[in-house]
GROMACS .gro file of N, CA and C in nm:
model
  543
    1UNK      N    1   0.320  -0.838  -1.441
    1UNK     CA    2   0.264  -0.896  -1.314
    1UNK      C    3   0.308  -0.779  -1.204
    2UNK      N    4   0.195  -0.737  -1.139
    2UNK     CA    5   0.227  -0.650  -1.026
    2UNK      C    6   0.311  -0.696  -0.907
    3UNK      N    7   0.390  -0.609  -0.828
    3UNK     CA    8   0.452  -0.647  -0.713
    3UNK      C    9   0.352  -0.645  -0.603
    4UNK      N   10   0.394  -0.728  -0.502
    4UNK     CA   11   0.303  -0.724  -0.376
    4UNK      C   12   0.368  -0.656  -0.280
    5UNK      N   13   0.287  -0.567  -0.209
    5UNK     CA   14   0.324  -0.503  -0.081
    5UNK      C   15   0.242  -0.556   0.030
    6UNK      N   16   0.307  -0.635   0.122
    6UNK     CA   17   0.238  -0.700   0.228
    6UNK      C   18   0.236  -0.610   0.367
    7UNK      N   19   0.106  -0.603   0.396
    7UNK     CA   20   0.081  -0.527   0.509
    7UNK      C   21   0.077  -0.625   0.645
    8UNK      N   22   0.156  -0.589   0.739
    8UNK     CA   23   0.166  -0.656   0.846
    8UNK      C   24   0.122  -0.587   0.980
    9UNK      N   25  -0.003  -0.644   1.035
    9UNK     CA   26  -0.051  -0.563   1.159
    9UNK      C   27  -0.039  -0.632   1.283
   10UNK      N   28  -0.009  -0.765   1.297
   10UNK     CA   29   0.018  -0.840   1.419
   10UNK      C   30   0.151  -0.891   1.421
   11UNK      N   31   0.208  -0.898   1.539
   11UNK     CA   32   0.356  -0.941   1.555
   11UNK      C   33   0.362  -1.107   1.531
   12UNK      N   34   0.262  -1.175   1.519
   12UNK     CA   35   0.263  -1.305   1.519
   12UNK      C   36   0.252  -1.371   1.374
   13UNK      N   37   0.251  -1.260   1.278
   13UNK     CA   38   0.255  -1.299   1.137
   13UNK      C   39   0.392  -1.305   1.074
   14UNK      N   40   0.418  -1.426   1.017
   14UNK     CA   41   0.532  -1.445   0.934
   14UNK      C   42   0.501  -1.473   0.797
   15UNK      N   43   0.520  -1.389   0.710
   15UNK     CA   44   0.498  -1.394   0.571
   15UNK      C   45   0.582  -1.511   0.505
   16UNK      N   46   0.512  -1.567   0.392
   16UNK     CA   47   0.585  -1.672   0.295
   16UNK      C   48   0.670  -1.600   0.235
   17UNK      N   49   0.802  -1.664   0.195
   17UNK     CA   50   0.902  -1.586   0.108
   17UNK      C   51   0.829  -1.585  -0.032
   18UNK      N   52   0.849  -1.495  -0.119
   18UNK     CA   53   0.801  -1.478  -0.245
   18UNK      C   54   0.876  -1.379  -0.327
   19UNK      N   55   0.919  -1.404  -0.441
   19UNK     CA   56   0.988  -1.317  -0.529
   19UNK      C   57   0.916  -1.199  -0.568
   20UNK      N   58   0.765  -1.200  -0.551
   20UNK     CA   59   0.687  -1.092  -0.600
   20UNK      C   60   0.666  -0.993  -0.474
   21UNK      N   61   0.714  -1.008  -0.382
   21UNK     CA   62   0.691  -0.908  -0.258
   21UNK      C   63   0.809  -0.822  -0.261
   22UNK      N   64   0.791  -0.693  -0.300
   22UNK     CA   65   0.900  -0.592  -0.306
   22UNK      C   66   0.897  -0.505  -0.194
   23UNK      N   67   0.797  -0.520  -0.096
   23UNK     CA   68   0.789  -0.426   0.002
   23UNK      C   69   0.688  -0.471   0.118
   24UNK      N   70   0.723  -0.442   0.230
   24UNK     CA   71   0.640  -0.467   0.358
   24UNK      C   72   0.578  -0.343   0.422
   25UNK      N   73   0.464  -0.343   0.455
   25UNK     CA   74   0.413  -0.238   0.534
   25UNK      C   75   0.388  -0.285   0.678
   26UNK      N   76   0.447  -0.203   0.777
   26UNK     CA   77   0.456  -0.247   0.903
   26UNK      C   78   0.351  -0.143   0.990
   27UNK      N   79   0.245  -0.189   1.050
   27UNK     CA   80   0.158  -0.095   1.102
   27UNK      C   81   0.229  -0.036   1.221
   28UNK      N   82   0.204   0.107   1.246
   28UNK     CA   83   0.266   0.190   1.343
   28UNK      C   84   0.227   0.131   1.491
   29UNK      N   85   0.127   0.054   1.511
   29UNK     CA   86   0.104   0.002   1.641
   29UNK      C   87   0.163  -0.120   1.663
   30UNK      N   88   0.250  -0.174   1.584
   30UNK     CA   89   0.330  -0.297   1.612
   30UNK      C   90   0.438  -0.252   1.724
   31UNK      N   91   0.488  -0.360   1.797
   31UNK     CA   92   0.588  -0.326   1.905
   31UNK      C   93   0.721  -0.296   1.824
   32UNK      N   94   0.811  -0.193   1.868
   32UNK     CA   95   0.942  -0.149   1.822
   32UNK      C   96   1.018  -0.276   1.787
   33UNK      N   97   1.029  -0.350   1.896
   33UNK     CA   98   1.144  -0.456   1.875
   33UNK      C   99   1.089  -0.574   1.764
   34UNK      N  100   0.971  -0.605   1.755
   34UNK     CA  101   0.917  -0.683   1.644
   34UNK      C  102   0.954  -0.617   1.517
   35UNK      N  103   0.921  -0.484   1.510
   35UNK     CA  104   0.925  -0.414   1.389
   35UNK      C  105   1.082  -0.402   1.341
   36UNK      N  106   1.166  -0.374   1.425
   36UNK     CA  107   1.305  -0.376   1.402
   36UNK      C  108   1.349  -0.506   1.351
   37UNK      N  109   1.326  -0.614   1.415
   37UNK     CA  110   1.370  -0.742   1.361
   37UNK      C  111   1.318  -0.776   1.231
   38UNK      N  112   1.180  -0.748   1.231
   38UNK     CA  113   1.130  -0.776   1.090
   38UNK      C  114   1.187  -0.688   0.965
   39UNK      N  115   1.189  -0.564   1.001
   39UNK     CA  116   1.263  -0.489   0.896
   39UNK      C  117   1.410  -0.536   0.853
   40UNK      N  118   1.472  -0.569   0.941
   40UNK     CA  119   1.618  -0.629   0.916
   40UNK      C  120   1.620  -0.753   0.835
   41UNK      N  121   1.518  -0.844   0.876
   41UNK     CA  122   1.507  -0.959   0.785
   41UNK      C  123   1.445  -0.932   0.648
   42UNK      N  124   1.357  -0.842   0.632
   42UNK     CA  125   1.313  -0.805   0.511
   42UNK      C  126   1.407  -0.718   0.434
   43UNK      N  127   1.491  -0.647   0.486
   43UNK     CA  128   1.598  -0.576   0.410
   43UNK      C  129   1.704  -0.689   0.357
   44UNK      N  130   1.724  -0.776   0.433
   44UNK     CA  131   1.818  -0.889   0.392
   44UNK      C  132   1.773  -0.954   0.281
   45UNK      N  133   1.638  -0.953   0.246
   45UNK     CA  134   1.589  -1.019   0.132
   45UNK      C  135   1.569  -0.922   0.037
   46UNK      N  136   1.624  -0.797   0.032
   46UNK     CA  137   1.605  -0.692  -0.057
   46UNK      C  138   1.483  -0.618  -0.073
   47UNK      N  139   1.388  -0.630   0.038
   47UNK     CA  140   1.255  -0.567   0.032
   47UNK      C  141   1.272  -0.429   0.093
   48UNK      N  142   1.186  -0.334   0.049
   48UNK     CA  143   1.164  -0.215   0.126
   48UNK      C  144   1.079  -0.237   0.246
   49UNK      N  145   1.090  -0.151   0.347
   49UNK     CA  146   0.993  -0.156   0.468
   49UNK      C  147   0.944  -0.020   0.498
   50UNK      N  148   0.808  -0.008   0.477
   50UNK     CA  149   0.735   0.112   0.508
   50UNK      C  150   0.653   0.116   0.632
   51UNK      N  151   0.637   0.234   0.680
   51UNK     CA  152   0.540   0.252   0.805
   51UNK      C  153   0.397   0.269   0.743
   52UNK      N  154   0.304   0.223   0.829
   52UNK     CA  155   0.164   0.241   0.786
   52UNK      C  156   0.093   0.277   0.910
   53UNK      N  157  -0.021   0.334   0.906
   53UNK     CA  158  -0.114   0.362   1.038
   53UNK      C  159  -0.119   0.504   1.069
   54UNK      N  160  -0.176   0.523   1.178
   54UNK     CA  161  -0.203   0.654   1.233
   54UNK      C  162  -0.067   0.730   1.260
   55UNK      N  163   0.036   0.676   1.311
   55UNK     CA  164   0.168   0.745   1.329
   55UNK      C  165   0.264   0.704   1.246
   56UNK      N  166   0.239   0.690   1.113
   56UNK     CA  167   0.347   0.620   1.011
   56UNK      C  168   0.462   0.710   1.001
   57UNK      N  169   0.464   0.833   0.999
   57UNK     CA  170   0.574   0.916   0.977
   57UNK      C  171   0.668   0.916   1.106
   58UNK      N  172   0.623   0.928   1.225
   58UNK     CA  173   0.706   0.911   1.333
   58UNK      C  174   0.752   0.776   1.356
   59UNK      N  175   0.668   0.681   1.325
   59UNK     CA  176   0.709   0.527   1.337
   59UNK      C  177   0.837   0.506   1.239
   60UNK      N  178   0.816   0.561   1.123
   60UNK     CA  179   0.927   0.551   1.012
   60UNK      C  180   1.056   0.617   1.060
   61UNK      N  181   1.046   0.726   1.118
   61UNK     CA  182   1.179   0.791   1.165
   61UNK      C  183   1.221   0.730   1.276
   62UNK      N  184   1.152   0.689   1.387
   62UNK     CA  185   1.203   0.614   1.502
   62UNK      C  186   1.281   0.490   1.466
   63UNK      N  187   1.220   0.407   1.374
   63UNK     CA  188   1.282   0.283   1.330
   63UNK      C  189   1.380   0.301   1.221
   64UNK      N  190   1.383   0.407   1.156
   64UNK     CA  191   1.473   0.426   1.044
   64UNK      C  192   1.430   0.329   0.928
   65UNK      N  193   1.296   0.336   0.892
   65UNK     CA  194   1.239   0.263   0.784
   65UNK      C  195   1.262   0.334   0.661
   66UNK      N  196   1.221   0.263   0.557
   66UNK     CA  197   1.252   0.324   0.416
   66UNK      C  198   1.145   0.435   0.387
   67UNK      N  199   1.047   0.434   0.446
   67UNK     CA  200   0.936   0.533   0.413
   67UNK      C  201   0.812   0.506   0.491
   68UNK      N  202   0.703   0.565   0.414
   68UNK     CA  203   0.569   0.545   0.481
   68UNK      C  204   0.450   0.539   0.369
   69UNK      N  205   0.342   0.483   0.412
   69UNK     CA  206   0.218   0.493   0.334
   69UNK      C  207   0.115   0.559   0.422
   70UNK      N  208   0.069   0.658   0.362
   70UNK     CA  209  -0.050   0.748   0.429
   70UNK      C  210  -0.182   0.704   0.370
   71UNK      N  211  -0.273   0.662   0.459
   71UNK     CA  212  -0.406   0.639   0.405
   71UNK      C  213  -0.490   0.767   0.429
   72UNK      N  214  -0.491   0.838   0.320
   72UNK     CA  215  -0.592   0.948   0.322
   72UNK      C  216  -0.723   0.948   0.250
   73UNK      N  217  -0.768   0.825   0.235
   73UNK     CA  218  -0.891   0.792   0.187
   73UNK      C  219  -1.022   0.851   0.263
   74UNK      N  220  -0.996   0.903   0.384
   74UNK     CA  221  -1.111   0.955   0.463
   74UNK      C  222  -1.088   1.109   0.482
   75UNK      N  223  -0.972   1.154   0.445
   75UNK     CA  224  -0.944   1.290   0.478
   75UNK      C  225  -1.036   1.396   0.391
   76UNK      N  226  -1.070   1.500   0.462
   76UNK     CA  227  -1.127   1.619   0.387
   76UNK      C  228  -1.037   1.698   0.321
   77UNK      N  229  -0.922   1.711   0.355
   77UNK     CA  230  -0.827   1.789   0.271
   77UNK      C  231  -0.699   1.706   0.251
   78UNK      N  232  -0.703   1.609   0.159
   78UNK     CA  233  -0.592   1.522   0.149
   78UNK      C  234  -0.465   1.566   0.095
   79UNK      N  235  -0.475   1.670   0.017
   79UNK     CA  236  -0.333   1.738  -0.042
   79UNK      C  237  -0.272   1.812   0.072
   80UNK      N  238  -0.344   1.896   0.157
   80UNK     CA  239  -0.279   1.956   0.262
   80UNK      C  240  -0.219   1.859   0.363
   81UNK      N  241  -0.302   1.756   0.401
   81UNK     CA  242  -0.251   1.668   0.483
   81UNK      C  243  -0.143   1.594   0.442
   82UNK      N  244  -0.125   1.543   0.307
   82UNK     CA  245  -0.017   1.466   0.255
   82UNK      C  246   0.108   1.564   0.242
   83UNK      N  247   0.097   1.686   0.214
   83UNK     CA  248   0.207   1.770   0.212
   83UNK      C  249   0.278   1.792   0.354
   84UNK      N  250   0.197   1.797   0.440
   84UNK     CA  251   0.236   1.803   0.589
   84UNK      C  252   0.314   1.674   0.632
   85UNK      N  253   0.254   1.560   0.604
   85UNK     CA  254   0.296   1.421   0.632
   85UNK      C  255   0.428   1.409   0.550
   86UNK      N  256   0.433   1.438   0.440
   86UNK     CA  257   0.551   1.432   0.336
   86UNK      C  258   0.669   1.507   0.391
   87UNK      N  259   0.649   1.630   0.456
   87UNK     CA  260   0.738   1.706   0.506
   87UNK      C  261   0.796   1.653   0.637
   88UNK      N  262   0.703   1.595   0.720
   88UNK     CA  263   0.747   1.520   0.823
   88UNK      C  264   0.836   1.406   0.805
   89UNK      N  265   0.801   1.328   0.693
   89UNK     CA  266   0.888   1.215   0.669
   89UNK      C  267   1.029   1.248   0.613
   90UNK      N  268   1.046   1.352   0.555
   90UNK     CA  269   1.167   1.404   0.519
   90UNK      C  270   1.214   1.349   0.382
   91UNK      N  271   1.313   1.429   0.327
   91UNK     CA  272   1.364   1.401   0.181
   91UNK      C  273   1.426   1.260   0.171
   92UNK      N  274   1.400   1.204   0.061
   92UNK     CA  275   1.478   1.072   0.027
   92UNK      C  276   1.385   0.948   0.070
   93UNK      N  277   1.283   0.968   0.160
   93UNK     CA  278   1.198   0.855   0.203
   93UNK      C  279   1.107   0.825   0.098
   94UNK      N  280   1.071   0.692   0.083
   94UNK     CA  281   0.966   0.649  -0.010
   94UNK      C  282   0.834   0.692   0.059
   95UNK      N  283   0.730   0.756  -0.024
   95UNK     CA  284   0.620   0.813   0.029
   95UNK      C  285   0.500   0.777  -0.049
   96UNK      N  286   0.427   0.682  -0.016
   96UNK     CA  287   0.295   0.635  -0.070
   96UNK      C  288   0.172   0.705  -0.013
   97UNK      N  289   0.059   0.714  -0.089
   97UNK     CA  290  -0.055   0.754  -0.042
   97UNK      C  291  -0.185   0.702  -0.088
   98UNK      N  292  -0.265   0.659   0.000
   98UNK     CA  293  -0.401   0.597  -0.051
   98UNK      C  294  -0.502   0.724  -0.061
   99UNK      N  295  -0.582   0.715  -0.187
   99UNK     CA  296  -0.676   0.835  -0.195
   99UNK      C  297  -0.804   0.764  -0.207
  100UNK      N  298  -0.898   0.848  -0.189
  100UNK     CA  299  -1.046   0.817  -0.224
  100UNK      C  300  -1.047   0.766  -0.361
  101UNK      N  301  -1.140   0.699  -0.405
  101UNK     CA  302  -1.158   0.648  -0.548
  101UNK      C  303  -1.239   0.756  -0.624
  102UNK      N  304  -1.160   0.871  -0.636
  102UNK     CA  305  -1.233   0.967  -0.719
  102UNK      C  306  -1.100   1.026  -0.794
  103UNK      N  307  -1.145   1.070  -0.935
  103UNK     CA  308  -1.055   1.105  -1.031
  103UNK      C  309  -0.977   1.236  -0.976
  104UNK      N  310  -1.064   1.333  -0.933
  104UNK     CA  311  -1.005   1.470  -0.898
  104UNK      C  312  -0.905   1.468  -0.781
  105UNK      N  313  -0.934   1.385  -0.692
  105UNK     CA  314  -0.840   1.365  -0.576
  105UNK      C  315  -0.713   1.294  -0.623
  106UNK      N  316  -0.727   1.184  -0.702
  106UNK     CA  317  -0.628   1.124  -0.752
  106UNK      C  318  -0.527   1.227  -0.827
  107UNK      N  319  -0.578   1.308  -0.915
  107UNK     CA  320  -0.486   1.411  -0.990
  107UNK      C  321  -0.417   1.500  -0.891
  108UNK      N  322  -0.506   1.551  -0.791
  108UNK     CA  323  -0.444   1.664  -0.691
  108UNK      C  324  -0.329   1.591  -0.617
  109UNK      N  325  -0.357   1.471  -0.576
  109UNK     CA  326  -0.247   1.394  -0.496
  109UNK      C  327  -0.127   1.364  -0.588
  110UNK      N  328  -0.159   1.333  -0.710
  110UNK     CA  329  -0.048   1.298  -0.807
  110UNK      C  330   0.052   1.421  -0.812
  111UNK      N  331  -0.019   1.542  -0.819
  111UNK     CA  332   0.064   1.675  -0.829
  111UNK      C  333   0.167   1.675  -0.709
  112UNK      N  334   0.153   1.621  -0.592
  112UNK     CA  335   0.233   1.630  -0.488
  112UNK      C  336   0.329   1.528  -0.500
  113UNK      N  337   0.346   1.451  -0.596
  113UNK     CA  338   0.459   1.367  -0.647
  113UNK      C  339   0.488   1.256  -0.542
  114UNK      N  340   0.381   1.172  -0.506
  114UNK     CA  341   0.424   1.063  -0.401
  114UNK      C  342   0.495   0.949  -0.496
  115UNK      N  343   0.544   0.849  -0.431
  115UNK     CA  344   0.629   0.759  -0.512
  115UNK      C  345   0.518   0.656  -0.562
  116UNK      N  346   0.405   0.641  -0.498
  116UNK     CA  347   0.284   0.573  -0.573
  116UNK      C  348   0.171   0.627  -0.501
  117UNK      N  349   0.054   0.593  -0.582
  117UNK     CA  350  -0.082   0.638  -0.533
  117UNK      C  351  -0.167   0.515  -0.531
  118UNK      N  352  -0.235   0.494  -0.436
  118UNK     CA  353  -0.325   0.364  -0.426
  118UNK      C  354  -0.470   0.395  -0.403
  119UNK      N  355  -0.544   0.298  -0.415
  119UNK     CA  356  -0.683   0.298  -0.386
  119UNK      C  357  -0.730   0.165  -0.340
  120UNK      N  358  -0.826   0.173  -0.254
  120UNK     CA  359  -0.880   0.058  -0.191
  120UNK      C  360  -0.968  -0.014  -0.278
  121UNK      N  361  -0.972  -0.145  -0.280
  121UNK     CA  362  -1.078  -0.205  -0.370
  121UNK      C  363  -1.126  -0.335  -0.295
  122UNK      N  364  -1.271  -0.350  -0.295
  122UNK     CA  365  -1.339  -0.464  -0.230
  122UNK      C  366  -1.398  -0.537  -0.359
  123UNK      N  367  -1.428  -0.663  -0.332
  123UNK     CA  368  -1.487  -0.763  -0.461
  123UNK      C  369  -1.622  -0.703  -0.495
  124UNK      N  370  -1.713  -0.649  -0.394
  124UNK     CA  371  -1.830  -0.588  -0.448
  124UNK      C  372  -1.811  -0.441  -0.487
  125UNK      N  373  -1.865  -0.419  -0.616
  125UNK     CA  374  -1.849  -0.278  -0.667
  125UNK      C  375  -1.705  -0.252  -0.712
  126UNK      N  376  -1.628  -0.346  -0.744
  126UNK     CA  377  -1.493  -0.307  -0.790
  126UNK      C  378  -1.476  -0.261  -0.918
  127UNK      N  379  -1.588  -0.262  -1.000
  127UNK     CA  380  -1.567  -0.219  -1.144
  127UNK      C  381  -1.525  -0.074  -1.150
  128UNK      N  382  -1.575   0.015  -1.062
  128UNK     CA  383  -1.542   0.153  -1.082
  128UNK      C  384  -1.402   0.177  -1.039
  129UNK      N  385  -1.360   0.109  -0.942
  129UNK     CA  386  -1.226   0.112  -0.890
  129UNK      C  387  -1.121   0.060  -1.014
  130UNK      N  388  -1.149  -0.042  -1.078
  130UNK     CA  389  -1.065  -0.092  -1.169
  130UNK      C  390  -1.064   0.011  -1.301
  131UNK      N  391  -1.190   0.078  -1.321
  131UNK     CA  392  -1.180   0.168  -1.441
  131UNK      C  393  -1.095   0.297  -1.384
  132UNK      N  394  -1.104   0.333  -1.267
  132UNK     CA  395  -1.037   0.457  -1.217
  132UNK      C  396  -0.882   0.427  -1.225
  133UNK      N  397  -0.840   0.305  -1.196
  133UNK     CA  398  -0.701   0.273  -1.207
  133UNK      C  399  -0.650   0.267  -1.338
  134UNK      N  400  -0.730   0.210  -1.439
  134UNK     CA  401  -0.695   0.207  -1.573
  134UNK      C  402  -0.685   0.357  -1.623
  135UNK      N  403  -0.779   0.436  -1.590
  135UNK     CA  404  -0.767   0.583  -1.642
  135UNK      C  405  -0.638   0.641  -1.570
  136UNK      N  406  -0.610   0.631  -1.453
  136UNK     CA  407  -0.498   0.681  -1.390
  136UNK      C  408  -0.367   0.642  -1.446
  137UNK      N  409  -0.368   0.503  -1.472
  137UNK     CA  410  -0.241   0.456  -1.533
  137UNK      C  411  -0.206   0.507  -1.695
  138UNK      N  412  -0.320   0.565  -1.748
  138UNK     CA  413  -0.297   0.598  -1.882
  138UNK      C  414  -0.267   0.752  -1.873
  139UNK      N  415  -0.282   0.814  -1.762
  139UNK     CA  416  -0.266   0.964  -1.759
  139UNK      C  417  -0.129   0.990  -1.685
  140UNK      N  418  -0.090   0.908  -1.583
  140UNK     CA  419   0.005   0.956  -1.486
  140UNK      C  420   0.124   0.854  -1.494
  141UNK      N  421   0.248   0.899  -1.468
  141UNK     CA  422   0.370   0.820  -1.455
  141UNK      C  423   0.384   0.763  -1.325
  142UNK      N  424   0.335   0.830  -1.217
  142UNK     CA  425   0.347   0.772  -1.079
  142UNK      C  426   0.287   0.641  -1.063
  143UNK      N  427   0.340   0.549  -1.020
  143UNK     CA  428   0.307   0.415  -0.992
  143UNK      C  429   0.179   0.411  -0.926
  144UNK      N  430   0.096   0.304  -0.961
  144UNK     CA  431  -0.038   0.306  -0.901
  144UNK      C  432  -0.046   0.166  -0.800
  145UNK      N  433  -0.120   0.162  -0.716
  145UNK     CA  434  -0.140   0.054  -0.622
  145UNK      C  435  -0.287   0.026  -0.593
  146UNK      N  436  -0.324  -0.101  -0.581
  146UNK     CA  437  -0.463  -0.126  -0.525
  146UNK      C  438  -0.434  -0.197  -0.391
  147UNK      N  439  -0.516  -0.160  -0.301
  147UNK     CA  440  -0.510  -0.214  -0.146
  147UNK      C  441  -0.632  -0.314  -0.145
  148UNK      N  442  -0.620  -0.434  -0.161
  148UNK     CA  443  -0.704  -0.555  -0.160
  148UNK      C  444  -0.772  -0.545  -0.021
  149UNK      N  445  -0.910  -0.538  -0.012
  149UNK     CA  446  -0.970  -0.529   0.119
  149UNK      C  447  -1.045  -0.660   0.151
  150UNK      N  448  -1.056  -0.743   0.061
  150UNK     CA  449  -1.117  -0.888   0.097
  150UNK      C  450  -1.070  -0.980   0.003
  151UNK      N  451  -1.070  -1.117   0.031
  151UNK     CA  452  -1.002  -1.200  -0.044
  151UNK      C  453  -1.080  -1.251  -0.167
  152UNK      N  454  -1.186  -1.199  -0.190
  152UNK     CA  455  -1.254  -1.240  -0.310
  152UNK      C  456  -1.234  -1.142  -0.440
  153UNK      N  457  -1.133  -1.052  -0.410
  153UNK     CA  458  -1.110  -0.959  -0.525
  153UNK      C  459  -1.031  -1.056  -0.618
  154UNK      N  460  -1.058  -1.030  -0.756
  154UNK     CA  461  -0.994  -1.112  -0.856
  154UNK      C  462  -0.858  -1.036  -0.892
  155UNK      N  463  -0.740  -1.075  -0.830
  155UNK     CA  464  -0.609  -1.014  -0.860
  155UNK      C  465  -0.581  -1.004  -1.005
  156UNK      N  466  -0.619  -1.103  -1.095
  156UNK     CA  467  -0.593  -1.108  -1.231
  156UNK      C  468  -0.652  -0.988  -1.299
  157UNK      N  469  -0.759  -0.917  -1.262
  157UNK     CA  470  -0.826  -0.826  -1.311
  157UNK      C  471  -0.766  -0.680  -1.265
  158UNK      N  472  -0.669  -0.684  -1.171
  158UNK     CA  473  -0.608  -0.563  -1.118
  158UNK      C  474  -0.495  -0.520  -1.203
  159UNK      N  475  -0.510  -0.427  -1.300
  159UNK     CA  476  -0.397  -0.372  -1.382
  159UNK      C  477  -0.349  -0.254  -1.308
  160UNK      N  478  -0.243  -0.299  -1.229
  160UNK     CA  479  -0.174  -0.193  -1.146
  160UNK      C  480  -0.038  -0.230  -1.135
  161UNK      N  481   0.050  -0.131  -1.086
  161UNK     CA  482   0.183  -0.165  -1.061
  161UNK      C  483   0.213  -0.251  -0.931
  162UNK      N  484   0.130  -0.219  -0.826
  162UNK     CA  485   0.152  -0.272  -0.682
  162UNK      C  486  -0.001  -0.324  -0.637
  163UNK      N  487   0.024  -0.434  -0.567
  163UNK     CA  488  -0.098  -0.471  -0.494
  163UNK      C  489  -0.060  -0.490  -0.346
  164UNK      N  490  -0.134  -0.399  -0.267
  164UNK     CA  491  -0.120  -0.401  -0.126
  164UNK      C  492  -0.220  -0.512  -0.064
  165UNK      N  493  -0.161  -0.594   0.012
  165UNK     CA  494  -0.264  -0.705   0.063
  165UNK      C  495  -0.211  -0.721   0.206
  166UNK      N  496  -0.317  -0.762   0.279
  166UNK     CA  497  -0.301  -0.809   0.421
  166UNK      C  498  -0.239  -0.959   0.413
  167UNK      N  499  -0.134  -0.982   0.501
  167UNK     CA  500  -0.072  -1.116   0.501
  167UNK      C  501  -0.168  -1.227   0.511
  168UNK      N  502  -0.284  -1.210   0.587
  168UNK     CA  503  -0.386  -1.327   0.590
  168UNK      C  504  -0.444  -1.348   0.454
  169UNK      N  505  -0.489  -1.232   0.371
  169UNK     CA  506  -0.542  -1.246   0.251
  169UNK      C  507  -0.441  -1.311   0.157
  170UNK      N  508  -0.321  -1.277   0.166
  170UNK     CA  509  -0.205  -1.317   0.082
  170UNK      C  510  -0.202  -1.477   0.094
  171UNK      N  511  -0.208  -1.523   0.216
  171UNK     CA  512  -0.196  -1.677   0.239
  171UNK      C  513  -0.316  -1.740   0.180
  172UNK      N  514  -0.427  -1.688   0.164
  172UNK     CA  515  -0.559  -1.732   0.104
  172UNK      C  516  -0.529  -1.741  -0.041
  173UNK      N  517  -0.475  -1.632  -0.092
  173UNK     CA  518  -0.457  -1.617  -0.243
  173UNK      C  519  -0.368  -1.721  -0.282
  174UNK      N  520  -0.248  -1.743  -0.205
  174UNK     CA  521  -0.160  -1.834  -0.245
  174UNK      C  522  -0.213  -1.972  -0.249
  175UNK      N  523  -0.300  -2.003  -0.159
  175UNK     CA  524  -0.382  -2.138  -0.164
  175UNK      C  525  -0.468  -2.152  -0.279
  176UNK      N  526  -0.520  -2.042  -0.316
  176UNK     CA  527  -0.618  -2.052  -0.419
  176UNK      C  528  -0.550  -2.042  -0.570
  177UNK      N  529  -0.416  -1.973  -0.581
  177UNK     CA  530  -0.376  -1.933  -0.703
  177UNK      C  531  -0.217  -1.934  -0.677
  178UNK      N  532  -0.153  -2.044  -0.727
  178UNK     CA  533  -0.013  -2.063  -0.699
  178UNK      C  534   0.058  -1.958  -0.801
  179UNK      N  535   0.007  -1.936  -0.914
  179UNK     CA  536   0.081  -1.848  -1.011
  179UNK      C  537   0.124  -1.713  -0.960
  180UNK      N  538   0.076  -1.657  -0.842
  180UNK     CA  539   0.115  -1.524  -0.790
  180UNK      C  540   0.256  -1.528  -0.745
  181UNK      N  541   0.311  -1.652  -0.714
  181UNK     CA  542   0.438  -1.674  -0.662
  181UNK      C  543   0.537  -1.670  -0.758
   0.00000   0.00000   0.00000
């Protein structure tokens, strides 16, 4: 079963405790005091805390987080941009990247050796993304992740190492399917 990475983008969100949550993503737009307190509580539970969003690298460094996730799914030059962000983040930090759902870009970004490579997935038209992740997992040792973009995605069909999900969707999934906990 994949591990969950919970994305937190509002300070009023308090996630349900779950043994399958191995990591939290804190959006870089969150207030620093909330993020520091949240990170301390998450680390006390043994979870990683990564920054996400437009200023993820700087946010990670400012708050001394474990690393960052960079969404380069809209980038015209994701490899160059990832290398620059990876350098900003520094050695030893966990570094994930979200790629476009294309094999070529997945291969190129994997050569940059992120800790994990992710793809966004919606319930409509998800067959292509699921096929891409299956192909990727067969060829690469770098962990894969799927970022669930709506609550109708069948997580049982997601053959991936990690599932990134918004806290609101996670609560909906918990209500629908208790076996994820």
